[in-house]
Amino acid sequence: MPDAIVLRGLTKTFGDTVAVRDFDLVVPQGALYGVIGPNGAGKTTTIRMILSILLPDRGELSVLGHRSAMEAKDRIGYLPEERGLYKRMRVGQFLTYMARLKHADGADLRTRIRSWLEKVDLGGVENKRCEELSKGMQQKVQFLAAIIHRPDLLILDEPFSGLDPVNQRLLRELVDDEHRRGATVLFSTHVMALAEQLCDHVVMIHRGDKVLDDEIGAIRARYDPRNLLFEPLDPAADVSALAQIEGVALVRRDGAAWDLTLAPAASPAPVIQRVAAAIAPARVELRRPSLEDVFLNIVSAVSASGDDATLRAAVRDNGNGRREPRP
Amino acid sequence: MKKMLCVAQREFLATVGTKAFIFGILVTPLVIGVLILLIPWMSRQDPPAIAGSVAVIDPTGQVTTGLAAYLEPARIEQRRREAYQRIQDAMPSALRAAGGTSGPGAAAGQQAVGSLLGKVPQLTVVAVEPGADVNAAKASLTAPAAREGGADRLAIVIVHADAVQKQPGAERFGAYDLFVRAKLDDRVIDEIGDGVRDAIVGARVSQAGLDRAQIEGLTTVGRVASKTVTAEGEGRTNEILNQLIPMALMGLLLMSVLMSGQYLLTTTVEEKSNRVVEVLLSAVSPMELMVGKIFGQFAVGLLVLALYLGLGMIALLSFASLGLLDPALILFLLIFYLLAYFSVGAFMAAIGSAVNELREAQGLMTPVMVLIMIPWFLWMPISRDPNSVLAVVLSFVPPISNFVIMLRLASSTPPPLWQTLLSMAVGAAGVYASLWFAARIFRIGLLMYGKPPNFATLVRWARTG
């Protein structure tokens, strides 16, 4: 089975700016890949090159076994970041048009459109003009336009931006459905928490360079957790004993809980036992590194100029999933 | 190919289905057509004929009778019949054939002359004693008008004492004064003035002991229309149609090209500013999108062309002169519409793709518009002299060649066949060049947001694209 996407040494410059530099990527068929990185990292440029909307200056690519996405357009679904609708067109007409452009105008197209609209809670809007819909509704229609022809490869550029939590979840389920159906999914986001929840493989881009390309599980394993999260059963409990426990190097308050940094040589399991024995816990757990942490880790390693707070802000969408604020 | 047709179909339906198109393009000509039918009917509903008296103060005593005879309704009517006949004689044969000497055409012609001159006024001439008070007479002109068929005083004519016979030693004859009621129809004033002059001339002639009929016979030479001598024989020169039909055909060509070009620009800008373009580009290539859009608007222009051409042909048909339009011209019109539209339309699509909103397009449009308007400004010299160096040279400069050659083809001396064919070839080359230019700009421009490019940037895009 050929890989869905293969990129080799892809480079694209705009004037003096190198948008993407020597980019290699292999996405196997049936995978669910997330491309993450802050705004301006080169995600959209990469996606546009995959789709042959932009031509790379250098490098080779293959999409669904073809030398160019042009030859496989009908098998690809694409939701661009800059998405729009024909304002005066009716929703049903628009979806029919998009399906016909993808050569998917079977006899059952009308029924299919209607059932899709119902599935995303848009039953009855078929004859409304696109401009009459709310922004969230328009976004759902745009997503339907990307999948109406049952693509083998689904490429979504920032699919979750601008959606409320309810619709974010709906969209996540739809993407999952497509993935389960067998479609290869590649999506980009600057919100790392979303990628963490959704995909099984992550590619990180920073300033046009690929800085990470790995399975979520492998990433987690590689970035060995060195912190524990501890929350006492009794919020008023005296926690001064924590600092004395063997293997704990540093104790910091983190909201209602405490963040314990392990001593350099300490193994987590005995420390957890000792903590639980010292003070009755509501919860004590290994603090897994989030993608955000991993990203910051990598970026500060590759570029000394990394301003931590700025980068953190760039990859975090307020209210979109971080569990707790970090000091 | 199927995708291109799909894009073209959407483009066509989205343009033709708008209210602006339906009302602007389809309903307007219908309204004009209805008005053309209604206006003659409405103008037939004339006001009643003007009636009243003309006072004449005539110290010579020789003018009043002549004036009274001149203003008799029967005489007025007879003069009008003669005038109409003269117009008929002077008209080019083709137009006269269009009007016909009998039937609806002739009736319409007579009616047109009738409505131009108004109804025959009922005027009575009243002689006033030469010694009468002029001011008192004038006062009667300001008296309130009697309503229906009143015998209002409409005018006062004061003939000078030396109008018929010169004062001893004077170089010139005297004339007359004419005072009229306010808001009197100017056609009636002219009629009275003409009458007074005619009566004075008559009086002078008989005073001099001459025969007026003889003088008129000596001084009148009939006007004749020129005849064109061609290989097929002699024909009447019809200068008006020589210029009208070419102009109409070129105007139609220009209008359809500009209109569909403008629509193409608008829809392209709209797709770009709506950000729908990237969605489309995931389904079709930029070339397919551009060519599909161009074809869609081509069909729109063709619809407009067919509609107005059809209206024009119906108009010609109703005057039984459809034969004036050579069927070959319609074929040429379609060919040159195709060439002109594709070369102009490609530019419009390119410009539309390069800008972010319609306002920014104006600056880039100006050179294109100026270029297209050149044949419009030059239609007079070209149609006057369709084989001049200017006309021949412009026939080979795309895209204006398409308009110029159309103008020449419809003129009375069409260009030789080789020129027509060469112009077509040049036009086709122009289409190829502008499509090439446009395709390169289109591809880059569609995804380019921000500062609108100038013409130099477009050229750079085309070179590097």
PDB file of N, CA and C in Angstrom, chain B residues 6 45 49 106 109 126 146 164-165 167 183 208 218 242 246 249 251 307 322 324 348 389 397 442 452 461:
ATOM      1  N   CYS B   6     -18.670  22.632 -15.624  1.00  0.00           N
ATOM      2  CA  CYS B   6     -19.386  22.785 -14.369  1.00  0.00           C
ATOM      3  C   CYS B   6     -19.185  24.207 -13.824  1.00  0.00           C
ATOM      4  N   GLN B  45     -52.557  61.423 -29.332  1.00  0.00           N
ATOM      5  CA  GLN B  45     -53.599  62.030 -28.508  1.00  0.00           C
ATOM      6  C   GLN B  45     -53.291  63.526 -28.381  1.00  0.00           C
ATOM      7  N   ALA B  49     -56.632  71.679 -31.955  1.00  0.00           N
ATOM      8  CA  ALA B  49     -55.889  72.596 -32.813  1.00  0.00           C
ATOM      9  C   ALA B  49     -55.986  74.007 -32.260  1.00  0.00           C
ATOM     10  N   ALA B 106     -45.695  53.936 -44.622  1.00  0.00           N
ATOM     11  CA  ALA B 106     -46.027  55.247 -45.158  1.00  0.00           C
ATOM     12  C   ALA B 106     -46.910  56.014 -44.191  1.00  0.00           C
ATOM     13  N   GLY B 109     -44.873  57.336 -41.497  1.00  0.00           N
ATOM     14  CA  GLY B 109     -44.081  58.480 -41.925  1.00  0.00           C
ATOM     15  C   GLY B 109     -44.901  59.750 -41.921  1.00  0.00           C
ATOM     16  N   VAL B 126     -57.543  89.342 -39.363  1.00  0.00           N
ATOM     17  CA  VAL B 126     -58.419  90.493 -39.170  1.00  0.00           C
ATOM     18  C   VAL B 126     -57.621  91.747 -39.547  1.00  0.00           C
ATOM     19  N   ALA B 146     -59.704  82.746 -23.868  1.00  0.00           N
ATOM     20  CA  ALA B 146     -60.987  82.061 -23.826  1.00  0.00           C
ATOM     21  C   ALA B 146     -60.688  80.577 -23.965  1.00  0.00           C
ATOM     22  N   VAL B 164     -43.453  97.146 -49.115  1.00  0.00           N
ATOM     23  CA  VAL B 164     -43.693  96.715 -50.483  1.00  0.00           C
ATOM     24  C   VAL B 164     -42.984  97.650 -51.475  1.00  0.00           C
ATOM     25  N   GLN B 165     -42.952  98.908 -51.119  1.00  0.00           N
ATOM     26  CA  GLN B 165     -42.319  99.885 -52.024  1.00  0.00           C
ATOM     27  C   GLN B 165     -41.274 100.670 -51.245  1.00  0.00           C
ATOM     28  N   GLN B 167     -38.785 103.454 -49.859  1.00  0.00           N
ATOM     29  CA  GLN B 167     -38.811 104.908 -49.741  1.00  0.00           C
ATOM     30  C   GLN B 167     -37.879 105.446 -50.819  1.00  0.00           C
ATOM     31  N   LYS B 183     -46.624  82.230 -24.641  1.00  0.00           N
ATOM     32  CA  LYS B 183     -46.774  80.774 -24.716  1.00  0.00           C
ATOM     33  C   LYS B 183     -47.496  80.300 -25.965  1.00  0.00           C
ATOM     34  N   ALA B 208     -43.663  95.221 -58.873  1.00  0.00           N
ATOM     35  CA  ALA B 208     -42.620  95.425 -59.868  1.00  0.00           C
ATOM     36  C   ALA B 208     -43.068  94.970 -61.253  1.00  0.00           C
ATOM     37  N   LEU B 218     -37.885  79.900 -62.564  1.00  0.00           N
ATOM     38  CA  LEU B 218     -36.505  80.157 -62.970  1.00  0.00           C
ATOM     39  C   LEU B 218     -35.508  79.828 -61.865  1.00  0.00           C
ATOM     40  N   ASN B 242     -25.285  53.686 -44.234  1.00  0.00           N
ATOM     41  CA  ASN B 242     -23.874  53.331 -44.356  1.00  0.00           C
ATOM     42  C   ASN B 242     -23.163  53.458 -43.025  1.00  0.00           C
ATOM     43  N   PRO B 246     -23.109  49.776 -39.439  1.00  0.00           N
ATOM     44  CA  PRO B 246     -21.802  49.438 -38.851  1.00  0.00           C
ATOM     45  C   PRO B 246     -21.689  49.877 -37.404  1.00  0.00           C
ATOM     46  N   LEU B 249     -23.657  47.599 -35.156  1.00  0.00           N
ATOM     47  CA  LEU B 249     -23.022  46.290 -34.982  1.00  0.00           C
ATOM     48  C   LEU B 249     -21.791  46.392 -34.091  1.00  0.00           C
ATOM     49  N   GLY B 251     -21.230  48.734 -31.869  1.00  0.00           N
ATOM     50  CA  GLY B 251     -21.704  49.065 -30.530  1.00  0.00           C
ATOM     51  C   GLY B 251     -22.161  47.821 -29.799  1.00  0.00           C
ATOM     52  N   LEU B 307     -29.912  38.572 -27.811  1.00  0.00           N
ATOM     53  CA  LEU B 307     -31.133  39.276 -27.435  1.00  0.00           C
ATOM     54  C   LEU B 307     -31.274  40.589 -28.201  1.00  0.00           C
ATOM     55  N   LEU B 322     -35.418  43.587 -43.494  1.00  0.00           N
ATOM     56  CA  LEU B 322     -34.428  42.705 -42.895  1.00  0.00           C
ATOM     57  C   LEU B 322     -33.298  42.449 -43.881  1.00  0.00           C
ATOM     58  N   LEU B 324     -31.561  44.356 -45.393  1.00  0.00           N
ATOM     59  CA  LEU B 324     -30.443  45.281 -45.271  1.00  0.00           C
ATOM     60  C   LEU B 324     -29.290  44.660 -44.501  1.00  0.00           C
ATOM     61  N   MET B 348      -9.604  40.688 -17.905  1.00  0.00           N
ATOM     62  CA  MET B 348     -10.500  40.995 -16.791  1.00  0.00           C
ATOM     63  C   MET B 348     -10.343  39.954 -15.685  1.00  0.00           C
ATOM     64  N   VAL B 389      -5.625  54.147 -44.437  1.00  0.00           N
ATOM     65  CA  VAL B 389      -4.463  53.504 -43.809  1.00  0.00           C
ATOM     66  C   VAL B 389      -4.747  53.258 -42.336  1.00  0.00           C
ATOM     67  N   VAL B 397      -4.373  45.240 -35.119  1.00  0.00           N
ATOM     68  CA  VAL B 397      -3.843  45.479 -33.776  1.00  0.00           C
ATOM     69  C   VAL B 397      -4.835  44.901 -32.759  1.00  0.00           C
ATOM     70  N   PHE B 442      -3.287  34.827 -13.013  1.00  0.00           N
ATOM     71  CA  PHE B 442      -4.421  34.236 -12.282  1.00  0.00           C
ATOM     72  C   PHE B 442      -3.924  33.303 -11.191  1.00  0.00           C
ATOM     73  N   PRO B 452      -2.599  45.808  -3.203  1.00  0.00           N
ATOM     74  CA  PRO B 452      -2.961  45.494  -4.593  1.00  0.00           C
ATOM     75  C   PRO B 452      -1.799  45.779  -5.526  1.00  0.00           C
ATOM     76  N   TRP B 461       4.739  39.155 -12.537  1.00  0.00           N
ATOM     77  CA  TRP B 461       4.110  37.864 -12.236  1.00  0.00           C
ATOM     78  C   TRP B 461       4.035  37.014 -13.499  1.00  0.00           C
TER      79      TRP B 461
END
